[in-house]
């Protein structure tokens, strides 16, 4: 996919850059997430448009090409990787999250070119990976030195602008059991049963974090802004042995302004305190590993020129006022909001079932937001005639 994007950008005359993730630099940065064996080794691709005369404001257009697993195929009505179109909807894993936005980044610039114009400012089209598991791809473009006056990431946001967004932490907990034959089960310790006790404690942590929502302006009206997901469980070897091991993979959200490092330390302390008070865990403490996202949330500060320009562009393209909302999940825009401190706009098409079965994107909506993006680029960067 990155090779495809590289060729598409090169064919359009962009100055090309392709580079690997720098693990040491990423892990040394406060916004870097820990590595795991599953970490992508795909390159990051950036295409740079240089104007003849730099008269406007520069812009980063970013998309991520990684997708989440499709899950059991039998639960899809439409094939997950065939890009089937039924009526207005294109189906497929990643169709909405976010191949549609990746295409919009290119097509908004193509649209301007078709009427004889190009941005009168430097535009970086950045294609990254690792958005769904660490956020390290976006951070790598920052570490590579790419900076602009504003950033636009067309994630599937229902034609709305993201005002605030949660951070995310991933962790894995390993519980050891004591394996015995089931006929003397009382003498052993069942790692799967024990893992359930840890999950119970984590649900308590989740409840405590939700109870703090009143302190967070954009989150207090959400009934349950902090979601803990027990995303994966593995354990045991077969039905007639008391399981000696169990592993759970977890994801939890954090509020903007909460340091991801502090939140991770709180999770660790909570699990350790629980273990000390538990007859079995006191001598066999569960092991906790941070194996993915360790990313902070952000708030898009209201009142920027970039937001006003997008608002005008959205109104011109759709005839409707631009709505803002909070999304309690990770977004790459956090890199630019937190570490570049520039307006980071997350705005994109209408979708259904992202991360679920029969993910799909509205093609009419993709056209509308692409038009809004082209108008936004025209105002933000200014235009010059194509030579
Ligand atoms: Zn996405």
PDB file of C-alpha atoms and ligand atoms in Angstrom, residues 64 97-98 131-132 155-156, ligand 1:
ATOM      1  CA  UNK A  64      -3.047   6.097   7.884  1.00  0.00           C
ATOM      2  CA  UNK A  97     -11.004   4.075   8.306  1.00  0.00           C
ATOM      3  CA  UNK A  98      -9.302   5.447   6.370  1.00  0.00           C
ATOM      4  CA  UNK A 131      -2.374   4.510  13.773  1.00  0.00           C
ATOM      5  CA  UNK A 132      -4.483   1.649  15.088  1.00  0.00           C
ATOM      6  CA  UNK A 155     -10.673  10.285   9.407  1.00  0.00           C
ATOM      7  CA  UNK A 156     -14.296   9.074   9.171  1.00  0.00           C
TER       8      UNK A 156
HETATM    9 ZN1  LIG B   1      -8.545   5.784  11.549  1.00  0.00          ZN
END
